[in-house]
Coordinates of C-alpha atoms in Angstrom, one line a residue:
Chain B
M1 CA 37.4 -15.4 -42.9
R2 CA 37.8 -13.3 -39.8
S3 CA 36.8 -10.1 -41.6
A4 CA 33.8 -11.9 -43.1
A5 CA 32.6 -12.8 -39.7
I6 CA 33.0 -9.2 -38.4
S7 CA 31.2 -7.7 -41.4
S8 CA 28.3 -10.0 -41.2
P9 CA 25.4 -8.4 -39.4
F10 CA 24.7 -11.7 -37.7
A11 CA 28.2 -12.1 -36.4
R12 CA 27.0 -10.9 -33.0
L13 CA 24.3 -13.6 -32.9
R14 CA 26.7 -16.5 -33.2
N15 CA 26.7 -18.7 -30.1
P16 CA 29.1 -16.9 -27.7
S17 CA 29.7 -19.9 -25.5
V18 CA 30.2 -23.6 -25.6
L19 CA 26.8 -24.0 -24.0
P20 CA 24.1 -24.9 -26.4
G21 CA 20.8 -23.1 -26.8
F22 CA 21.9 -19.5 -27.5
G23 CA 19.8 -19.2 -30.6
L24 CA 16.8 -21.0 -29.1
T25 CA 16.7 -18.9 -25.9
L26 CA 17.4 -15.7 -27.6
G27 CA 14.7 -16.3 -30.2
F28 CA 12.1 -17.4 -27.7
T29 CA 12.9 -14.5 -25.3
L30 CA 12.7 -11.9 -28.0
F31 CA 9.6 -13.4 -29.5
Y32 CA 7.7 -13.6 -26.1
L33 CA 8.9 -10.1 -25.1
S34 CA 7.8 -8.6 -28.4
A35 CA 4.4 -10.4 -28.5
I36 CA 3.5 -9.7 -24.8
V37 CA 5.2 -6.4 -24.0
L38 CA 6.8 -4.4 -26.9
I39 CA 4.2 -4.6 -29.7
P40 CA 1.2 -3.9 -27.4
L41 CA 3.1 -1.0 -25.8
T42 CA 3.8 0.4 -29.3
A43 CA 0.0 0.4 -29.9
L44 CA -0.3 2.7 -26.9
L45 CA 2.6 4.9 -28.2
L46 CA 0.9 5.4 -31.5
K47 CA -2.8 5.6 -30.7
P48 CA -3.1 9.1 -29.2
W49 CA -1.6 10.7 -32.3
T50 CA -4.6 9.9 -34.4
L51 CA -6.0 12.9 -32.6
G52 CA -3.1 15.1 -33.9
W53 CA -0.8 17.1 -31.6
S54 CA -3.5 19.7 -30.7
G55 CA -6.1 17.0 -30.1
F56 CA -3.7 15.2 -27.8
I57 CA -3.0 18.3 -25.8
A58 CA -6.7 19.0 -25.6
A59 CA -7.4 15.5 -24.4
I60 CA -4.9 15.7 -21.5
T61 CA -5.7 19.3 -20.5
E62 CA -9.4 18.7 -20.2
P63 CA -10.2 19.9 -16.6
R64 CA -11.5 16.5 -15.5
V65 CA -8.3 14.8 -16.8
L66 CA -6.0 17.4 -15.2
A67 CA -7.8 17.0 -11.9
A68 CA -7.4 13.2 -12.0
L69 CA -3.7 13.4 -13.0
K70 CA -3.1 16.0 -10.2
L71 CA -4.8 13.6 -7.7
S72 CA -2.8 10.6 -8.9
F73 CA 0.5 12.3 -8.9
G74 CA -0.1 14.6 -5.8
G75 CA -1.6 11.8 -3.8
A76 CA 1.2 9.5 -4.7
A77 CA 3.8 12.1 -3.7
I78 CA 2.2 12.7 -0.3
A79 CA 1.8 9.0 0.3
A80 CA 5.5 8.5 -0.7
V81 CA 6.6 11.2 1.8
V82 CA 4.5 9.6 4.6
N83 CA 6.0 6.2 3.7
A84 CA 9.5 7.7 3.7
V85 CA 9.1 8.8 7.3
F86 CA 7.3 5.8 8.7
G87 CA 9.1 3.3 6.5
L88 CA 12.4 4.6 7.9
I89 CA 11.1 4.2 11.4
V90 CA 9.7 0.7 10.7
A91 CA 12.9 -0.5 9.0
W92 CA 15.1 0.9 11.7
T93 CA 13.0 -0.7 14.5
L94 CA 12.9 -4.0 12.7
V95 CA 16.6 -4.2 12.2
R96 CA 18.0 -2.6 15.4
Y97 CA 15.6 -3.4 18.2
R98 CA 14.1 -6.6 19.7
F99 CA 10.5 -6.6 20.8
P100 CA 7.7 -9.2 21.1
G101 CA 5.8 -9.7 17.9
K102 CA 8.7 -8.5 15.8
R103 CA 8.6 -11.5 13.3
L104 CA 4.9 -11.0 12.8
V105 CA 5.4 -7.2 12.1
D106 CA 8.2 -8.1 9.7
A107 CA 6.1 -10.6 7.8
L108 CA 3.1 -8.2 7.7
V109 CA 5.2 -5.6 5.9
D110 CA 5.0 -7.8 2.7
L111 CA 1.2 -8.0 2.9
P112 CA 0.6 -5.2 0.3
F113 CA 2.7 -7.2 -2.2
A114 CA 0.7 -10.3 -1.7
L115 CA -2.9 -9.2 -1.0
P116 CA -4.9 -8.6 -4.2
T117 CA -5.5 -4.9 -4.6
A118 CA -9.3 -5.3 -4.8
V119 CA -9.3 -7.1 -1.5
A120 CA -7.2 -4.3 0.1
G121 CA -9.6 -1.8 -1.5
I122 CA -12.8 -3.1 -0.1
A123 CA -11.1 -3.7 3.3
L124 CA -9.8 -0.1 3.6
S125 CA -13.2 1.1 2.4
A126 CA -15.0 -0.9 5.1
L127 CA -12.5 0.1 7.7
Y128 CA -12.9 3.9 7.1
A129 CA -16.6 3.9 6.3
S130 CA -18.7 5.8 8.9
N131 CA -19.7 2.5 10.5
G132 CA -16.2 1.0 10.3
W133 CA -13.7 0.3 13.1
L134 CA -11.7 3.4 12.4
G135 CA -14.3 5.4 10.4
G136 CA -16.8 5.3 13.3
P137 CA -14.6 6.9 15.9
L138 CA -13.1 9.3 13.4
S139 CA -16.6 10.5 12.3
L140 CA -17.3 11.4 15.9
L141 CA -14.3 13.8 15.6
N142 CA -15.8 15.0 12.3
I143 CA -12.9 13.6 10.3
K144 CA -13.9 12.0 7.0
I145 CA -11.4 9.7 5.2
A146 CA -13.5 7.4 3.0
F147 CA -14.8 9.0 -0.2
T148 CA -12.3 11.9 0.1
P149 CA -8.8 12.5 -1.4
I150 CA -7.4 11.6 2.1
G151 CA -8.9 8.1 1.5
V152 CA -7.0 7.9 -1.8
I153 CA -3.8 8.9 0.0
F154 CA -4.4 6.3 2.8
A155 CA -4.8 3.5 0.1
L156 CA -1.6 4.7 -1.5
I157 CA 0.3 4.6 1.8
F158 CA -0.9 1.0 2.2
I159 CA 0.4 0.0 -1.2
G160 CA 3.7 1.8 -1.0
L161 CA 5.0 1.0 2.5
P162 CA 6.9 -2.3 1.7
F163 CA 8.9 -0.6 -1.1
V164 CA 10.5 1.8 1.4
V165 CA 10.9 -0.8 4.3
R166 CA 12.3 -3.6 2.1
T167 CA 14.8 -1.3 0.3
L168 CA 16.1 0.1 3.6
Q169 CA 16.3 -3.0 5.7
P170 CA 19.3 -4.6 4.1
V171 CA 21.2 -1.3 4.0
I172 CA 20.6 -0.7 7.8
A173 CA 21.6 -4.3 8.5
D174 CA 24.9 -3.9 6.5
M175 CA 25.8 -0.6 8.0
S176 CA 28.9 -1.0 10.1
A177 CA 28.8 0.2 13.6
E178 CA 32.3 1.8 13.3
A179 CA 31.1 5.1 12.0
E180 CA 28.5 5.4 14.7
E181 CA 31.1 4.4 17.4
A182 CA 33.6 6.9 16.0
A183 CA 31.0 9.7 16.1
A184 CA 30.0 8.8 19.7
T185 CA 33.7 8.6 20.8
L186 CA 34.3 12.0 19.3
G187 CA 31.6 13.4 21.5
A188 CA 28.6 13.6 19.3
T189 CA 25.3 13.1 21.0
R190 CA 23.2 10.2 19.8
F191 CA 20.9 12.6 17.9
Q192 CA 23.8 14.2 16.2
T193 CA 25.2 10.8 15.2
L194 CA 21.8 9.8 13.7
R195 CA 21.4 13.0 11.8
R196 CA 25.0 13.5 10.6
V197 CA 26.2 9.9 10.2
V198 CA 23.4 7.4 10.0
L199 CA 20.9 9.4 7.9
P200 CA 23.3 10.4 5.1
A201 CA 24.4 6.7 4.8
L202 CA 20.7 5.7 4.4
A203 CA 19.7 8.5 2.1
P204 CA 20.4 6.7 -1.2
A205 CA 18.3 3.7 -0.2
L206 CA 15.6 6.0 1.2
V207 CA 15.4 7.9 -2.0
T208 CA 15.2 4.7 -4.1
G209 CA 12.6 3.1 -1.9
T210 CA 10.5 6.3 -1.8
G211 CA 10.8 6.6 -5.6
L212 CA 9.6 3.0 -6.1
A213 CA 6.7 3.6 -3.7
F214 CA 5.8 6.8 -5.7
A215 CA 6.0 5.0 -9.0
R216 CA 3.8 2.2 -7.8
A217 CA 1.2 4.6 -6.3
V218 CA 0.9 6.8 -9.4
G219 CA -0.6 3.9 -11.4
E220 CA -2.5 2.2 -8.6
Y221 CA -6.1 1.4 -9.2
G222 CA -7.6 -1.5 -7.3
S223 CA -6.9 -0.5 -3.7
V224 CA -7.9 3.1 -4.4
I225 CA -11.3 3.0 -6.2
F226 CA -13.4 1.6 -3.4
I227 CA -12.3 4.1 -0.8
A228 CA -12.1 7.1 -3.2
G229 CA -15.8 7.6 -3.9
N230 CA -14.7 8.6 -7.4
L231 CA -16.3 12.0 -7.6
P232 CA -15.2 13.7 -10.8
M233 CA -12.8 16.7 -10.2
K234 CA -12.5 15.7 -6.5
S235 CA -11.6 12.1 -5.8
E236 CA -11.2 10.5 -9.2
I237 CA -7.8 9.0 -10.1
A238 CA -6.3 8.9 -13.5
P239 CA -6.4 5.1 -14.0
L240 CA -10.1 5.2 -13.3
L241 CA -10.6 7.9 -15.9
I242 CA -8.9 5.7 -18.5
I243 CA -11.5 3.0 -17.8
I244 CA -14.3 5.6 -18.0
K245 CA -13.0 6.8 -21.3
L246 CA -12.9 3.3 -22.6
Q247 CA -16.4 2.6 -21.6
Q248 CA -17.4 5.7 -23.6
Y249 CA -15.5 4.3 -26.6
D250 CA -13.1 7.2 -26.4
Y251 CA -10.1 5.1 -27.2
E252 CA -7.9 8.0 -28.1
G253 CA -8.7 9.9 -25.0
A254 CA -7.9 6.8 -22.9
A255 CA -4.7 6.2 -24.8
A256 CA -3.7 9.9 -24.2
I257 CA -4.0 9.6 -20.4
G258 CA -2.3 6.1 -20.6
L259 CA 0.6 7.6 -22.5
V260 CA 1.1 10.4 -20.0
M261 CA 1.2 7.8 -17.2
L262 CA 3.5 5.5 -19.1
A263 CA 5.9 8.4 -19.8
A264 CA 5.8 9.4 -16.1
S265 CA 6.7 5.9 -14.9
F266 CA 9.6 5.9 -17.4
V267 CA 10.8 9.2 -16.2
I268 CA 10.7 8.0 -12.5
I269 CA 12.5 4.8 -13.2
L270 CA 15.1 6.6 -15.4
A271 CA 15.6 9.2 -12.7
L272 CA 16.1 6.5 -10.1
N273 CA 18.6 4.7 -12.3
L274 CA 20.5 7.9 -13.0
F275 CA 20.6 8.7 -9.3
Q276 CA 22.0 5.2 -8.6
S277 CA 24.7 5.5 -11.3
L278 CA 25.7 9.0 -10.1
L279 CA 26.1 7.6 -6.6
A280 CA 28.1 4.7 -7.9
A281 CA 30.4 7.1 -9.9
R282 CA 30.9 9.3 -6.8
R283 CA 32.2 6.4 -4.8
Chain O
M1 CA 24.8 -1.3 30.3
R2 CA 23.9 1.0 27.5
R3 CA 26.5 1.5 24.8
P4 CA 27.0 4.9 23.3
T5 CA 25.7 3.6 19.9
D6 CA 22.5 2.3 21.5
D7 CA 19.4 4.5 21.3
S8 CA 18.0 5.6 24.7
I9 CA 15.2 3.5 26.2
L10 CA 12.8 6.4 25.5
T11 CA 13.7 6.6 21.8
R12 CA 13.5 2.8 21.5
G13 CA 10.1 2.6 23.1
L14 CA 8.8 5.5 21.1
L15 CA 10.0 4.0 17.7
I16 CA 8.7 0.5 18.6
A17 CA 5.4 2.0 19.5
I18 CA 5.2 4.0 16.2
T19 CA 6.1 0.8 14.3
I20 CA 3.5 -1.4 15.9
G21 CA 0.9 1.3 15.7
F22 CA 1.6 2.1 12.1
I23 CA 1.7 -1.5 10.9
G24 CA -1.3 -2.3 13.1
I25 CA -3.5 0.5 11.7
F26 CA -2.3 0.4 8.1
L27 CA -1.8 -3.3 7.5
L28 CA -3.2 -5.5 10.2
L29 CA -6.6 -3.8 10.6
P30 CA -7.5 -4.0 6.9
L31 CA -6.5 -7.7 6.9
L32 CA -8.7 -8.5 10.0
T33 CA -11.6 -6.5 8.5
V34 CA -11.6 -8.9 5.5
F35 CA -12.3 -11.9 7.7
T36 CA -14.6 -10.3 10.2
S37 CA -16.7 -8.8 7.5
A38 CA -17.0 -12.1 5.8
L39 CA -18.2 -13.7 9.0
A40 CA -20.5 -10.9 9.9
N41 CA -23.6 -13.1 9.4
G42 CA -21.9 -16.3 10.6
L43 CA -19.8 -18.9 8.9
Q44 CA -22.8 -20.4 7.0
A45 CA -23.6 -17.2 5.2
A46 CA -20.0 -16.9 4.1
L47 CA -19.9 -20.5 2.8
D48 CA -23.2 -20.0 1.0
A49 CA -21.8 -17.0 -0.8
L50 CA -18.9 -19.2 -2.0
R51 CA -21.3 -21.8 -3.2
D52 CA -23.1 -19.3 -5.4
P53 CA -22.8 -20.4 -9.1
D54 CA -21.3 -17.0 -10.1
A55 CA -18.7 -17.3 -7.3
I56 CA -17.8 -20.9 -8.4
S57 CA -17.4 -19.8 -12.0
A58 CA -15.2 -16.9 -10.9
I59 CA -13.1 -19.3 -8.9
K60 CA -12.8 -21.6 -11.9
L61 CA -11.9 -18.8 -14.2
T62 CA -9.2 -17.6 -11.9
L63 CA -7.7 -21.0 -11.6
I64 CA -7.8 -21.5 -15.4
V65 CA -6.1 -18.1 -16.0
A66 CA -3.4 -18.8 -13.5
A67 CA -2.9 -22.3 -15.0
I68 CA -2.2 -20.8 -18.4
A69 CA -0.3 -17.6 -17.4
V70 CA 2.1 -19.0 -14.8
P71 CA 3.5 -21.9 -16.8
L72 CA 4.0 -19.6 -19.8
N73 CA 5.9 -17.1 -17.7
L74 CA 7.8 -20.0 -16.1
V75 CA 9.1 -21.2 -19.5
F76 CA 9.9 -17.6 -20.5
G77 CA 11.6 -16.8 -17.1
V78 CA 13.9 -19.9 -17.3
C79 CA 14.7 -19.2 -21.0
A80 CA 15.4 -15.5 -20.4
A81 CA 17.5 -16.2 -17.3
W82 CA 19.5 -18.9 -19.1
L83 CA 20.1 -16.5 -22.0
V84 CA 21.2 -13.6 -19.8
S85 CA 23.3 -15.5 -17.3
K86 CA 25.1 -18.0 -19.6
Y87 CA 26.0 -15.9 -22.6
D88 CA 27.7 -12.6 -23.2
F89 CA 26.1 -10.5 -25.9
R90 CA 25.5 -6.9 -26.7
G91 CA 22.3 -5.2 -25.5
K92 CA 22.0 -7.5 -22.5
S93 CA 21.3 -4.7 -20.0
L94 CA 18.7 -3.2 -22.3
L95 CA 17.1 -6.7 -22.5
I96 CA 17.0 -6.9 -18.7
S97 CA 15.4 -3.5 -18.4
L98 CA 12.8 -4.5 -21.0
I99 CA 12.0 -7.6 -19.0
D100 CA 11.4 -5.5 -15.9
L101 CA 9.3 -3.0 -17.8
P102 CA 5.8 -4.4 -16.9
F103 CA 6.6 -3.7 -13.2
S104 CA 6.5 0.0 -13.8
V105 CA 3.4 0.1 -15.9
S106 CA 0.1 0.9 -14.2
P107 CA -2.2 -2.1 -14.2
V108 CA -4.9 -0.2 -16.0
V109 CA -2.5 0.8 -18.7
S110 CA -1.5 -2.9 -19.0
G111 CA -5.1 -3.8 -19.8
L112 CA -5.5 -0.7 -22.1
I113 CA -2.7 -1.8 -24.4
Y114 CA -4.5 -5.0 -25.3
V115 CA -7.8 -3.2 -25.9
L116 CA -5.9 -0.9 -28.3
M117 CA -4.5 -4.0 -30.0
F118 CA -7.5 -6.3 -30.1
G119 CA -10.5 -4.1 -29.2
L120 CA -13.1 -3.3 -31.9
Q121 CA -11.4 0.1 -32.7
G122 CA -8.0 -1.5 -32.2
W123 CA -5.3 -2.5 -34.7
L124 CA -6.6 -6.0 -35.2
G125 CA -10.2 -5.4 -34.1
P126 CA -11.9 -5.4 -37.5
W127 CA -9.9 -8.5 -38.7
L128 CA -10.8 -10.4 -35.5
R129 CA -14.4 -9.5 -35.8
D130 CA -14.5 -10.7 -39.4
H131 CA -13.1 -14.0 -38.3
D132 CA -15.3 -14.2 -35.3
I133 CA -12.4 -14.4 -32.8
R134 CA -12.9 -12.8 -29.4
I135 CA -9.9 -11.7 -27.4
I136 CA -11.2 -8.6 -25.5
F137 CA -14.1 -9.4 -23.1
A138 CA -13.1 -13.1 -23.3
L139 CA -10.6 -15.5 -21.8
P140 CA -7.7 -14.7 -24.2
G141 CA -7.7 -11.1 -23.2
I142 CA -7.8 -11.9 -19.5
V143 CA -4.9 -14.4 -19.9
L144 CA -2.8 -11.8 -21.9
A145 CA -3.3 -9.1 -19.4
T146 CA -2.4 -11.5 -16.6
I147 CA 0.7 -12.6 -18.4
F148 CA 1.7 -9.0 -18.8
V149 CA 1.5 -8.0 -15.2
T150 CA 3.2 -11.2 -14.0
F151 CA 5.8 -11.2 -16.8
P152 CA 9.0 -10.3 -14.9
F153 CA 8.3 -12.3 -11.7
I154 CA 10.1 -15.5 -12.4
A155 CA 12.8 -14.1 -14.7
R156 CA 13.8 -11.5 -12.1
E157 CA 14.1 -14.1 -9.3
L158 CA 16.4 -16.3 -11.5
I159 CA 18.5 -13.8 -13.3
P160 CA 20.6 -12.5 -10.4
L161 CA 21.0 -16.0 -8.9
M162 CA 22.0 -17.7 -12.1
T163 CA 24.4 -14.8 -13.0
D164 CA 26.0 -15.3 -9.5
Q165 CA 26.3 -19.0 -10.1
G166 CA 28.1 -18.4 -13.4
R167 CA 28.5 -21.1 -16.1
D168 CA 31.5 -23.2 -15.0
E169 CA 29.4 -26.2 -13.9
E170 CA 27.3 -26.2 -17.1
E171 CA 30.4 -25.9 -19.2
A172 CA 32.0 -28.8 -17.4
A173 CA 28.9 -30.9 -18.0
V174 CA 28.8 -30.0 -21.7
T175 CA 32.5 -30.7 -22.1
L176 CA 32.0 -34.1 -20.6
G177 CA 29.4 -34.9 -23.2
A178 CA 26.0 -34.0 -21.7
S179 CA 23.4 -32.6 -24.0
G180 CA 21.9 -29.1 -23.4
L181 CA 18.7 -30.5 -21.9
Q182 CA 20.6 -33.0 -19.6
T183 CA 22.8 -30.1 -18.5
F184 CA 19.8 -28.0 -17.6
L185 CA 17.9 -30.8 -15.8
R186 CA 20.8 -32.3 -13.9
V187 CA 23.1 -29.3 -13.3
T188 CA 21.2 -26.0 -13.5
L189 CA 17.8 -27.0 -12.2
P190 CA 19.0 -28.4 -8.8
N191 CA 20.9 -25.2 -8.3
I192 CA 17.9 -22.9 -8.9
K193 CA 14.9 -25.0 -7.7
W194 CA 14.1 -23.0 -4.6
A195 CA 14.4 -19.6 -6.3
L196 CA 12.3 -21.0 -9.1
L197 CA 9.6 -22.1 -6.6
Y198 CA 9.8 -18.7 -5.0
G199 CA 9.2 -17.0 -8.3
V200 CA 6.3 -19.3 -9.2
L201 CA 4.7 -18.6 -5.8
L202 CA 4.9 -14.8 -6.2
C203 CA 3.8 -15.0 -9.9
N204 CA 0.8 -17.2 -9.0
A205 CA -0.3 -14.9 -6.2
R206 CA -0.2 -11.9 -8.5
A207 CA -1.9 -13.8 -11.3
M208 CA -4.8 -14.9 -9.2
G209 CA -5.2 -11.5 -7.5
E210 CA -4.7 -9.1 -10.5
F211 CA -7.5 -6.6 -10.7
G212 CA -6.8 -3.5 -12.7
A213 CA -5.5 -5.0 -15.9
V214 CA -8.1 -7.7 -15.9
S215 CA -10.8 -5.3 -15.2
V216 CA -10.1 -3.4 -18.4
V217 CA -10.2 -6.4 -20.7
S218 CA -12.8 -8.6 -19.1
G219 CA -16.1 -6.7 -19.7
H220 CA -17.4 -7.9 -16.3
I221 CA -19.8 -10.6 -17.7
R222 CA -21.1 -12.4 -14.6
G223 CA -20.5 -16.1 -14.6
L224 CA -18.5 -15.8 -17.8
T225 CA -15.5 -13.4 -17.7
N226 CA -15.5 -12.5 -14.0
T227 CA -12.3 -13.6 -12.1
M228 CA -12.4 -13.7 -8.3
P229 CA -11.2 -10.1 -7.8
L230 CA -13.7 -8.8 -10.3
H231 CA -16.5 -10.9 -8.7
V232 CA -15.5 -9.2 -5.4
E233 CA -16.0 -5.8 -7.0
V234 CA -19.4 -6.7 -8.5
L235 CA -20.7 -8.0 -5.2
Y236 CA -19.3 -5.0 -3.3
N237 CA -20.9 -2.5 -5.6
D238 CA -24.1 -4.5 -5.3
Y239 CA -24.0 -4.0 -1.5
Q240 CA -23.6 -7.8 -1.0
Y241 CA -20.9 -7.2 1.6
V242 CA -20.8 -10.7 3.1
G243 CA -20.5 -12.3 -0.3
A244 CA -17.8 -9.8 -1.4
F245 CA -15.8 -10.3 1.7
A246 CA -16.3 -14.1 1.6
V247 CA -14.7 -14.3 -1.8
A248 CA -12.1 -11.7 -0.7
S249 CA -11.3 -14.0 2.3
L250 CA -10.3 -16.7 -0.1
L251 CA -8.0 -14.4 -1.9
A252 CA -6.6 -13.1 1.5
L253 CA -6.0 -16.7 2.6
L254 CA -4.1 -17.3 -0.7
A255 CA -2.0 -14.2 0.2
L256 CA -1.3 -15.5 3.7
V257 CA -0.3 -18.9 2.4
T258 CA 2.0 -17.3 -0.1
L259 CA 3.6 -15.1 2.5
T260 CA 4.1 -18.0 4.9
F261 CA 5.8 -20.1 2.1
K262 CA 7.8 -17.1 1.1
S263 CA 9.0 -16.5 4.7
L264 CA 9.8 -20.2 5.0
L265 CA 11.8 -20.3 1.8
E266 CA 13.6 -17.1 2.7
W267 CA 14.5 -18.5 6.1
R268 CA 15.4 -22.0 5.1
Y269 CA 17.0 -21.4 1.7
A270 CA 18.2 -17.8 2.0
D271 CA 21.5 -18.6 0.2
E272 CA 19.8 -20.3 -2.7
I273 CA 17.4 -17.4 -3.4
A274 CA 18.8 -14.2 -4.8
A275 CA 19.3 -11.4 -2.3
T276 CA 17.3 -8.6 -3.9
H277 CA 13.5 -8.7 -3.4
R278 CA 11.2 -5.9 -4.2
H279 CA 8.0 -6.4 -6.1

C-alpha cells in the first residue's frame, strides 16, 4: 500500500493536511496562473522564432532597435544610480532625523506607486516644457530636458525612487546603534563610521533597491513617452518601438524586442535573488 | 548635547534640505502641476471636460474593467495564499515566483502577449475571427491585460501574512467539526481582513490607472475602448491640455485617496498587514 502511494505520480498531489480544499485551491491557482500568465508568455517565447535565428538577430540589431534598447537600458541604469544616491539620503533622513513636514515627505515617496503612469507622464512633460514651472527657468539657462534623453532619465528617476527608499528604510530602522557607538568609542570620526560601518551594513539593501528600480525603469512606458519626444534613434524607448512595430503589423519584430526585454527582466530578478542567497549563505 | 553617533547639525541640515528639495522637485511639483493645469481655465472648464461624452464613457469603461479584474484577482489571491500558506507541497517556491512574475514584466510586453495570442496574426486570431469574437481592441482584451498587471497584488499581500499565522487555528476549527468554508469565513477571514483590504486597494488603484498594457490591446477607439488613462493620452496629444489634466486630476485624486487609506491602514493595523511592501 505504501509503495503504491509512492510510485503513483499523483502521490504528491494528495491532500497534505487535515484542512480541506487542497485540490480545489491547487487546481484553481494553476488554472488561473496558466490562463493569464504562463500560456500568453509562451506565445511571446515562441513567436520571434518564426523569423528563424538569423531573422531574430536581424530584428534586434536593426539600428533603430539597438538605439531604443540602449536608451531604455542606459537611461534606466543612470536613473537607478541617481536614485541610489538620493534614495539613500532620503531614507536616512526619514528614519534618523526629525523635521517639519516629515510625514508628508514620507507619504509622498509612495506617489509613483499610486499615480497612474500616464498622469505622471503628462505632468512631467508639462513641468519641463519650455513654458513649464521648471522648463521655463531652465530654458533661460539653455538647458533642455523635455523631448531629450535627459527627459527620459528624469521620468525614470520619478518611477524608481520609491523602490530604493522603501527597501532601505526598514533596514536603517533595524540597524542597531551599537556598531556605530563602538566605532565612535574607538575614535573613528563620524564620516569614517558612516563610510566603514554604516554603508557596508546598508549595501545589500541598497543593491536590491537599486536593482528593483532598474528593472522597473527598463520596461517603463507611460511616464516616459510624453516627456521623451520619441525621436527615432534619439529619444525613442524600446517599449514604444514594440507598439510602433505592432501598428505596422510587424508582430515578429515586436515579439523579438519583447523577448529581449523579458529576458533582461528575468536576468535582473535572477541576479538579485542570487545576490540575496549568496549574502544569506555568507552569514 | 550631541552624542557621538549623531550627525553634525551641518550634515543634518544639508541632508534634510536635499531630501525636501529632491522630493519637492521630483514628486510634489509634478503632482501639483496636474491640478493647476486642470484648473488653468477655471473650475468650470475642468468640470465641462469631465462631462464630455467621451470622458464619461472612458470613466465608465475604467470602472467596468476594475469591477471585473479586481474581484477575479481577489478570488485568485485568496485561493493562492490559502494554498501556499496552509499546505506543504513540492514546487511551492517556484509557484510563488511565478505568481510574482507579472511585476517584473514591462507593461507593454504584458499587452503584447495577448496580441500574440488573440490578435489577427496571433495563435487564436483566425479562429476568433471566424467565430466573430473580438478580444483585442475590445473589452475582453483590456480586462485580460489589466488582470495580468494586477495579478500578484492581493496574493502577495496575503501570502507572507498567512504563512506567518500558520494553520493551527484552522486545524483546530476543522477538528472541532467546522466545514472548510466555515473555517475560512469565521477563522481565517477575520485574521486577514485588513491585509486583504490593503491588497484590494493597491490592486484597484493599479487596475484603474494601468496605461501601457491597456494601450497595446485597446486600439484607442474613442468613446468605446478608451479607459481614463488612454483618454488622457488622446486629449493631451490633441493639445486639449485642460481636458487631459481634468481627467488626470480624477486619477490623481484616486491615487491620493489610495495613499491616504494605505497610510491609515499601515498606521492603525501595522501588525495585521505583512511587513514587506514594495510594488
